[in-house]
Structure formats: C-alpha cells, structure tokens
C-alpha cells in the first residue's frame, strides 16, 4: 500500500467564530468535508479574547519554530532500510544504529525551540519499520465487548466526531536511561535527556468513540481497552505492537485521551503514527500506540508481548535472567502508566565554557531547564543546589499552558534561576530537583532497574576550571552523559577511571605495542585505525582500546572474528555476541583509552539443536568455475553490507529458504569454503548477530541463499522464547534489508584434501563429517566443493543427527549425491522415528555408530564437526578419542 503523506499538510489554523477553525491559507485539496475543531479547548472559563490570544500564541510558536528549522531529507543512513522513503531531520541523534529509527534531538536544539517542539525534532520511538499507510484506505476497528462493533475510516473519525486540540508533552519511559547504563547495563538503549517533546495534538476523544460503539459495563466484563498498531514486529516470535489501559481511564473525561490525527496543525508524520495514533496525556509514551488499527474492549489486559515485556520498573535486584525465570514481567504492580516527577538542567549545556572576566563576573548567570510530572499533576516547585544538597534555592517557574477544566496540566514547564558567577566558581556541581502538587519529588541517587526506565534522580552538572584562552580562565560544564553511543559526560569519565583503577594491575604488553603499559595511555581514533592487521590488531569497546594481537591464534572463532573489526570501534558487535566471561577476559588486553575529539535469539542458549550455521537448497551440482577477476566481491572485512531479501520459500512447516540480493547483479559473495557470515539486525532495540553458512555455490552471481530452521516460541520447554533471529527472518517482508558481515571462521577448505586452520595447513584423504541440526551447512559446503572438482578424490563419511526425520535439512541433495558419487557416504541418526521402515539409526551418536560409518583415526584422516555443544562434547569428542583420533590436532569444529 503506497504512502499518501505528501499532501498531509492542513496548514495552520485561523481562529473563527465560536471555536471553529478553518485553514489559514489555501492548502492541499482535502478528501473530506470541513472538520469540526475545538483548538486548545481547555474547558475553563475565559473570555473569547483570552482564547484567541492563547490560540495565536501557540500558532505563532509553531510558525516561528518551523521557520528556524532546516528541511528534512531522505537520510542516506536509511537508504538500505525499509524506511528509505521517510524524510527525517539530519540533526536527530540516532540511538539504535541505522534501523529501527529511535532518536532524540540534541538537547540544546530542543530547548532552543521552547514550549512547542517542531515535529521533525520530536523524539521518535520505533520498534521496527514504519508502516506505509494511505489516509483513504485506513480504518480503525473497534471490537470486543461493545454492542456495535465498527470499522471507522479516517474521514469518519474526522467528520463524525467533535475534535479536541491542545498541547501535550510526550515522554518516553526510558528518558535519561543512559545514566542508568553508565552505572550498570540495562536491557535498553541509551536515551539521553531529550526523550521528551511537546506538540499541539488534534483528535477525537476515545470515550466518544467507545460510547458510539456501545461499550459494555464493568459488570458485563468490560474492564480494559486494548490497542493494536499496524507495525509488524519480531517480539515474541512476531507480533503487532499492543498495550492496554483500564476502562475507567479510557472513559474518564478528565484524562483527555484522544485518537490523534494531527500534530502542530498538520497530518501526522510517518514516524509519529500517520494516519492516526493514541494520545494519553500524563502517561508514558509506550502506552500511546502509533499506526492504530484496532481497539478491543476486553476483560483481561492486552496479551501483547510488548505489553508485558516492556515498560516495567522491576526491583533493582532483578536482572534479565531472574525476570524471565521467575516471571517478574507478569506481576501487575510493576507496570508503568503515569509519568513520575522529573527535571533536567539544560543551561549550561554540555561542554559550555563560561569565561571569567570583568564583564561576566559583574552580572548573574541564569541556569535553566525543564520539568514535568504525570497524571496531570502540576509542577509546583523546582530547586537547585550548588553544595550537594546542603542548601537549596527555589527557581522561577514558567507554565505556558493553562489547566483543563478538571485542573490537569499535560505539559512540561520551564524553570530558571539567577546565580552569581563566583558562586558557580566555588561549586563542584549543580543539581536540580522538582516537586509536584502532591509533594512528590526526585530521589537524590539513581535507582537502577533492568529496563532502565523512569530514571528521575537529581540531574547533576559538574563544573571545572579551565583555560579556554591565553591569560584567561573559565568554568567548563559537563552533563552526566550524551545520548546514544556518543562518548562524553562526567559519568563516562568516572566509569573509565573506576575500570582503569580496577584493571591497572592486569594490563599486559603486546608484541605489537611494547611501549604501552598503563591504563592512562590515550589514543585518537586515527591511531586505532592503523592497527588493522594480524601484525597489530586493536579494537575499541566502550571507549577502551584493546590490543588483541596476542589472542588472534587462540580466539575460538578464529582470527577472522577479530581482524574483521580490527582498527574500529566494535562496541555494538562485541556486546551482541559475547558472554560475560569473554567480556572479563578482554580486560587482559586493555592498553588505553580512546580520545574523543568530536561530541557532535538463535544462539546455543536460545534454540534447541542450534549451531552457528544455517543452510541452503541445492538441487544439482554444476562444475566448479573460476570466479573471473572482473566480478566484484561483496564481502568487505570490517564493513556491513546491506542485502535485500528477494525471495522467501517455505520448505516445511519450520524451514525457510531465504534468498538475498547482493549489492549488484554482478557481485559474488566472496566467501571462502568453510567460512560463514554474520546476519545483523536490531531486534527489540538490541543488535542481534547470528552466523550462517550459505550453501549457494561460491561462484553464484548476484545473490546468495540460506535455508534456516525457524525455532518458534512456545514449542520447546527449555527454549520458551524460541530463536530470536530465525523468527525475525521468518516475519521479514520481501525487499527488507539485512546487514551482512564477513567472512568469518578459522577453517577454510582450499581443495583436494587441503585445509587452512587458523592459517596453518592440514591435509586429509578421508573426512569424517559429523553434523547435528543446522550444523550440516558448513559440512554441506565442503562436500559441494569436493564433488564439483572431478580431480578431488577426498573420501567423505557423513553422520548427520537430528531429532526427527522431518528435521533433516538438505536430505534430497545429500541422498542424490551419495547415490551418484562413491566417495560420499551418508548415514542419519534421529532421536525418534515415526516410520517403521526407517533404515537408519535411532537414538544418539554412539561409538558403535561411528565405528560402523566413519574411518578409524589415522595420519591422513580428519574429522569435521558442527552442531550443538553437548553433541560435540559428549557424542563426538569422547567417541572419536576411542577411535584413535587426536582431538587437538585431527578434529576441526566449525
């Protein structure tokens, strides 16, 4: 469905008689009748002149802000994503890489525009790709416990209901989360202090829509209103974004809940829910479903994955493992609905320098910031301390909005305080706290929780004396953090100092850097980039620099896994695929810190029978071709290559063939035989990387194939969530883009019995090939290469284990090759068989099975293995040792 957002402008609104508004200037022709509007309808008693003044005030703010704003663009960062059609402001700080788009404005820019935030600078929280929508085709279904279920078109919503329009502040529950992540990593990404924005929203009251549909009474079971969006998301194995609120909230006229279709006088932007979204003033943003498609009145709360696995504040002792193991997500007392009290210092901004001279010291300096509370509670007091809380000064408050007729305040306010410059000179930090009308205030210290939500401790800005100019001193101010992966802030510095002190005794020299031996050594990124080879391999993780040269030969994943990131900041990739044990081991290789000069699951633990590889469908063997030098190679070490999904075929109920297009029709993948690639995707706000081995031929031009087993949630008791990446891929629509990185792996087959293992040659005339589940694919790739070379006489003996016959991948190809080629023998082992005529083994791989179907260990025999770790440890290694295999030298595990 094509997007029809080009003509979404309604233009600004000009006040008219009795509260009805018409377009200020001729705009695009609209496909609906005139709209009944009540702009800034607070419901309080005031004169018509007062109402007009307030209306014009907001309108003037919007016009002024938009005139100061640069044009949005089709950002090149979105070029290879499903959002490549959306124009965005280039100044927005991206928090989750290229995709999905989660962003906030630089804090100083946000504050520059004041009370009303321009739409392009409004923070964005997307869980996946933005749905393409058409105003004319869109409907909102109201169903469940209602007497008259309906599907309402956008024109019906606009024309058949009285609309409301008033300013509302939206806040993500993760606002200021990076402060928590600097204390201890949460499961959420790094929001700064700008996950807050205010717009003038127009829409129809939710209660009016539900009344029109005849909502049942609580006595008849109508206890909750559930909301569902149109976005297709990976959470819970594939779902829509959904949540719910209590019926009494939905029907409360004092809460001003609306189905919004306009923002700052224009139709909604794609990132903000075009064509319609839910707005619940005073609630966290996570309850305000965008791209709204369904409203379901129910007895139970929403059963959406995102209703339970998001927007909770769990006790500090509960980590992710405990939350999953003890079902903390489902305890109702930890759900977040209404915002808490919060305040932030915005002036001075981060790294602002206040020079100290005869001019600046003769006049006060004005501190500024914002504050907000939830549930319509008015912020009544903001205080600042310059002495760590010993004394507090009360600030001046500016509330640009008026309350609604129930006395509710839905927007942020601004505070300011004049202080003497000499007092700032004597202060080590500035801290702020706010109070609301129920005397709730902010805690002094940060309270960590696993989701990193609702952080509202005192906001602290540190100050230090500096020398910005020759002969002059000044005060430099530092905020606690900078959003996203930006380095900077006093919390980052303190964290680095703590880690440096702890790790100082464990730092070791590398042969590639004999002159470095202290944690205080610092290097610019330009120096790090020079160390990008096996002679000297440096990486950056969380601002620390590590020399991994000594570890290249010992890395379990092969030296490629390090060299592919050498000379770069690989924080995100490292966090995505490494265990806590690996993170601790990394400390032995730390050599210094990065100088920052610019501040501008399908794993062995989440899927049954899982290895690091996938599979592909091959029906025939073609002769080996030499890849012509003119064919460009897609894979570039250390870079992610965007590849489009162009074909998806179901081979069985849980096996899919995925075909990905290379950057051009002339490209070959460039993957050596025996190695693998990483597929990279952001799933549930975290980078997920999984290794797969394509089994399309190495000289395939223009695309590559993967056949992947999908581990669905709820099917295996040990893995209730199923496989993260496989479910994500299964739900991925055609033309979606996935990043590919490689080649990786420590084993490479170079032909005619020759291998390179960690760069060292090995040779075999006979190969024992042992695979489990999806681990068949690297084995398959080697078989394919051997059979395609008529002069390769290597003998292959395959034992392939699975749970059932239906789980066997690529059986047709394997059986066909075995019948055609005497040098290939294939034997299957399944845990259980449903066929009486099953002619292969039942149970597990045993010594007797191996003795019967693979050769005895010898100097010209190697064993190749790929499968789940328990299979390798208990079925492969122990039994091969009994057959005279040297496990350290003759067993190659992919």
PDB file of N, CA, C and O in Angstrom, residues 95 190 241 280 287 320 343 347 389 411 419 458 466 547 556 618 624-625 628 633 638 645 661 685 697 794 807 887:
ATOM      1  N   UNK A  95      19.877   6.394  18.076  1.00  0.00           N
ATOM      2  CA  UNK A  95      20.233   5.661  19.290  1.00  0.00           C
ATOM      3  C   UNK A  95      20.395   4.168  19.065  1.00  0.00           C
ATOM      4  O   UNK A  95      20.995   3.488  19.898  1.00  0.00           O
ATOM      5  N   UNK A 190      20.437   3.689  24.783  1.00  0.00           N
ATOM      6  CA  UNK A 190      20.888   4.875  25.518  1.00  0.00           C
ATOM      7  C   UNK A 190      20.100   6.143  25.204  1.00  0.00           C
ATOM      8  O   UNK A 190      20.550   6.994  24.430  1.00  0.00           O
ATOM      9  N   UNK A 241       2.571  -4.256  17.684  1.00  0.00           N
ATOM     10  CA  UNK A 241       2.740  -3.537  18.952  1.00  0.00           C
ATOM     11  C   UNK A 241       1.375  -3.347  19.581  1.00  0.00           C
ATOM     12  O   UNK A 241       0.426  -2.903  18.927  1.00  0.00           O
ATOM     13  N   UNK A 280      -2.404   9.656  25.217  1.00  0.00           N
ATOM     14  CA  UNK A 280      -2.911   9.588  26.598  1.00  0.00           C
ATOM     15  C   UNK A 280      -2.115  10.590  27.422  1.00  0.00           C
ATOM     16  O   UNK A 280      -1.010  10.291  27.885  1.00  0.00           O
ATOM     17  N   UNK A 287       2.495   3.686  26.038  1.00  0.00           N
ATOM     18  CA  UNK A 287       1.080   3.321  26.009  1.00  0.00           C
ATOM     19  C   UNK A 287       0.351   3.959  24.828  1.00  0.00           C
ATOM     20  O   UNK A 287      -0.813   3.664  24.586  1.00  0.00           O
ATOM     21  N   UNK A 320      17.823  -9.517  34.039  1.00  0.00           N
ATOM     22  CA  UNK A 320      17.034 -10.075  32.939  1.00  0.00           C
ATOM     23  C   UNK A 320      16.786 -11.569  33.131  1.00  0.00           C
ATOM     24  O   UNK A 320      15.691 -12.077  32.860  1.00  0.00           O
ATOM     25  N   UNK A 343      13.112  16.456  36.346  1.00  0.00           N
ATOM     26  CA  UNK A 343      13.618  17.757  35.901  1.00  0.00           C
ATOM     27  C   UNK A 343      15.044  17.592  35.404  1.00  0.00           C
ATOM     28  O   UNK A 343      15.745  16.657  35.790  1.00  0.00           O
ATOM     29  N   UNK A 347      20.651  24.557  30.639  1.00  0.00           N
ATOM     30  CA  UNK A 347      21.641  25.632  30.584  1.00  0.00           C
ATOM     31  C   UNK A 347      22.298  25.741  31.948  1.00  0.00           C
ATOM     32  O   UNK A 347      21.594  25.935  32.934  1.00  0.00           O
ATOM     33  N   UNK A 389      23.324  19.540  48.095  1.00  0.00           N
ATOM     34  CA  UNK A 389      22.076  19.332  48.817  1.00  0.00           C
ATOM     35  C   UNK A 389      22.035  19.930  50.193  1.00  0.00           C
ATOM     36  O   UNK A 389      21.018  19.801  50.890  1.00  0.00           O
ATOM     37  N   UNK A 411       1.539  19.376  30.229  1.00  0.00           N
ATOM     38  CA  UNK A 411       2.771  19.759  29.537  1.00  0.00           C
ATOM     39  C   UNK A 411       3.919  20.025  30.500  1.00  0.00           C
ATOM     40  O   UNK A 411       3.718  20.264  31.690  1.00  0.00           O
ATOM     41  N   UNK A 419      22.154  32.969  39.350  1.00  0.00           N
ATOM     42  CA  UNK A 419      23.162  32.699  40.382  1.00  0.00           C
ATOM     43  C   UNK A 419      24.395  33.547  40.098  1.00  0.00           C
ATOM     44  O   UNK A 419      24.672  33.909  38.947  1.00  0.00           O
ATOM     45  N   UNK A 458      18.237  13.247  41.007  1.00  0.00           N
ATOM     46  CA  UNK A 458      18.700  14.609  40.774  1.00  0.00           C
ATOM     47  C   UNK A 458      19.540  14.648  39.495  1.00  0.00           C
ATOM     48  O   UNK A 458      20.415  13.795  39.279  1.00  0.00           O
ATOM     49  N   UNK A 466      38.906  25.824  33.716  1.00  0.00           N
ATOM     50  CA  UNK A 466      39.715  25.529  32.527  1.00  0.00           C
ATOM     51  C   UNK A 466      40.343  26.821  32.031  1.00  0.00           C
ATOM     52  O   UNK A 466      40.085  27.910  32.562  1.00  0.00           O
ATOM     53  N   UNK A 547      44.459  -4.312  22.620  1.00  0.00           N
ATOM     54  CA  UNK A 547      45.370  -4.894  21.638  1.00  0.00           C
ATOM     55  C   UNK A 547      45.185  -6.404  21.668  1.00  0.00           C
ATOM     56  O   UNK A 547      45.611  -7.088  22.610  1.00  0.00           O
ATOM     57  N   UNK A 556      38.456 -18.539  19.881  1.00  0.00           N
ATOM     58  CA  UNK A 556      37.661 -19.713  19.492  1.00  0.00           C
ATOM     59  C   UNK A 556      36.995 -19.559  18.129  1.00  0.00           C
ATOM     60  O   UNK A 556      36.780 -20.543  17.426  1.00  0.00           O
ATOM     61  N   UNK A 618      20.048 -26.834  -2.605  1.00  0.00           N
ATOM     62  CA  UNK A 618      20.811 -27.088  -3.826  1.00  0.00           C
ATOM     63  C   UNK A 618      20.253 -28.348  -4.475  1.00  0.00           C
ATOM     64  O   UNK A 618      20.259 -29.418  -3.887  1.00  0.00           O
ATOM     65  N   UNK A 624      32.793 -26.708 -11.063  1.00  0.00           N
ATOM     66  CA  UNK A 624      33.436 -25.564 -10.424  1.00  0.00           C
ATOM     67  C   UNK A 624      33.906 -24.588 -11.491  1.00  0.00           C
ATOM     68  O   UNK A 624      34.475 -24.972 -12.500  1.00  0.00           O
ATOM     69  N   UNK A 625      33.614 -23.323 -11.249  1.00  0.00           N
ATOM     70  CA  UNK A 625      34.070 -22.293 -12.172  1.00  0.00           C
ATOM     71  C   UNK A 625      35.064 -21.397 -11.448  1.00  0.00           C
ATOM     72  O   UNK A 625      34.919 -21.129 -10.263  1.00  0.00           O
ATOM     73  N   UNK A 628      35.779 -15.025 -12.223  1.00  0.00           N
ATOM     74  CA  UNK A 628      36.554 -14.088 -13.032  1.00  0.00           C
ATOM     75  C   UNK A 628      36.973 -12.892 -12.194  1.00  0.00           C
ATOM     76  O   UNK A 628      36.207 -12.408 -11.373  1.00  0.00           O
ATOM     77  N   UNK A 633      33.586  -8.465  -5.505  1.00  0.00           N
ATOM     78  CA  UNK A 633      33.285  -9.256  -4.310  1.00  0.00           C
ATOM     79  C   UNK A 633      32.504  -8.393  -3.332  1.00  0.00           C
ATOM     80  O   UNK A 633      32.901  -7.268  -3.020  1.00  0.00           O
ATOM     81  N   UNK A 638      35.354  -5.938   7.941  1.00  0.00           N
ATOM     82  CA  UNK A 638      35.126  -4.788   8.845  1.00  0.00           C
ATOM     83  C   UNK A 638      33.948  -3.921   8.409  1.00  0.00           C
ATOM     84  O   UNK A 638      33.621  -2.957   9.088  1.00  0.00           O
ATOM     85  N   UNK A 645      16.214  -8.869   0.927  1.00  0.00           N
ATOM     86  CA  UNK A 645      15.525 -10.161   0.863  1.00  0.00           C
ATOM     87  C   UNK A 645      14.640 -10.156  -0.373  1.00  0.00           C
ATOM     88  O   UNK A 645      13.682  -9.378  -0.474  1.00  0.00           O
ATOM     89  N   UNK A 661      19.677 -10.560  -2.217  1.00  0.00           N
ATOM     90  CA  UNK A 661      20.378  -9.955  -3.346  1.00  0.00           C
ATOM     91  C   UNK A 661      21.661  -9.293  -2.858  1.00  0.00           C
ATOM     92  O   UNK A 661      21.688  -8.649  -1.808  1.00  0.00           O
ATOM     93  N   UNK A 685      15.358  -3.564  20.026  1.00  0.00           N
ATOM     94  CA  UNK A 685      16.258  -2.458  20.384  1.00  0.00           C
ATOM     95  C   UNK A 685      17.696  -2.870  20.651  1.00  0.00           C
ATOM     96  O   UNK A 685      18.498  -2.062  21.103  1.00  0.00           O
ATOM     97  N   UNK A 697      26.372 -21.843  -4.401  1.00  0.00           N
ATOM     98  CA  UNK A 697      27.754 -22.068  -4.810  1.00  0.00           C
ATOM     99  C   UNK A 697      28.599 -20.813  -4.634  1.00  0.00           C
ATOM    100  O   UNK A 697      28.085 -19.694  -4.688  1.00  0.00           O
ATOM    101  N   UNK A 794      39.066 -36.878  -2.386  1.00  0.00           N
ATOM    102  CA  UNK A 794      38.849 -36.994  -0.943  1.00  0.00           C
ATOM    103  C   UNK A 794      37.590 -37.806  -0.651  1.00  0.00           C
ATOM    104  O   UNK A 794      36.525 -37.572  -1.244  1.00  0.00           O
ATOM    105  N   UNK A 807      13.235 -33.090  10.600  1.00  0.00           N
ATOM    106  CA  UNK A 807      14.216 -32.045  10.901  1.00  0.00           C
ATOM    107  C   UNK A 807      15.457 -32.119  10.015  1.00  0.00           C
ATOM    108  O   UNK A 807      16.315 -31.236  10.079  1.00  0.00           O
ATOM    109  N   UNK A 887      42.252 -35.500  19.215  1.00  0.00           N
ATOM    110  CA  UNK A 887      41.196 -34.488  19.271  1.00  0.00           C
ATOM    111  C   UNK A 887      41.749 -33.085  19.061  1.00  0.00           C
ATOM    112  O   UNK A 887      41.119 -32.232  18.429  1.00  0.00           O
TER     113      UNK A 887
END
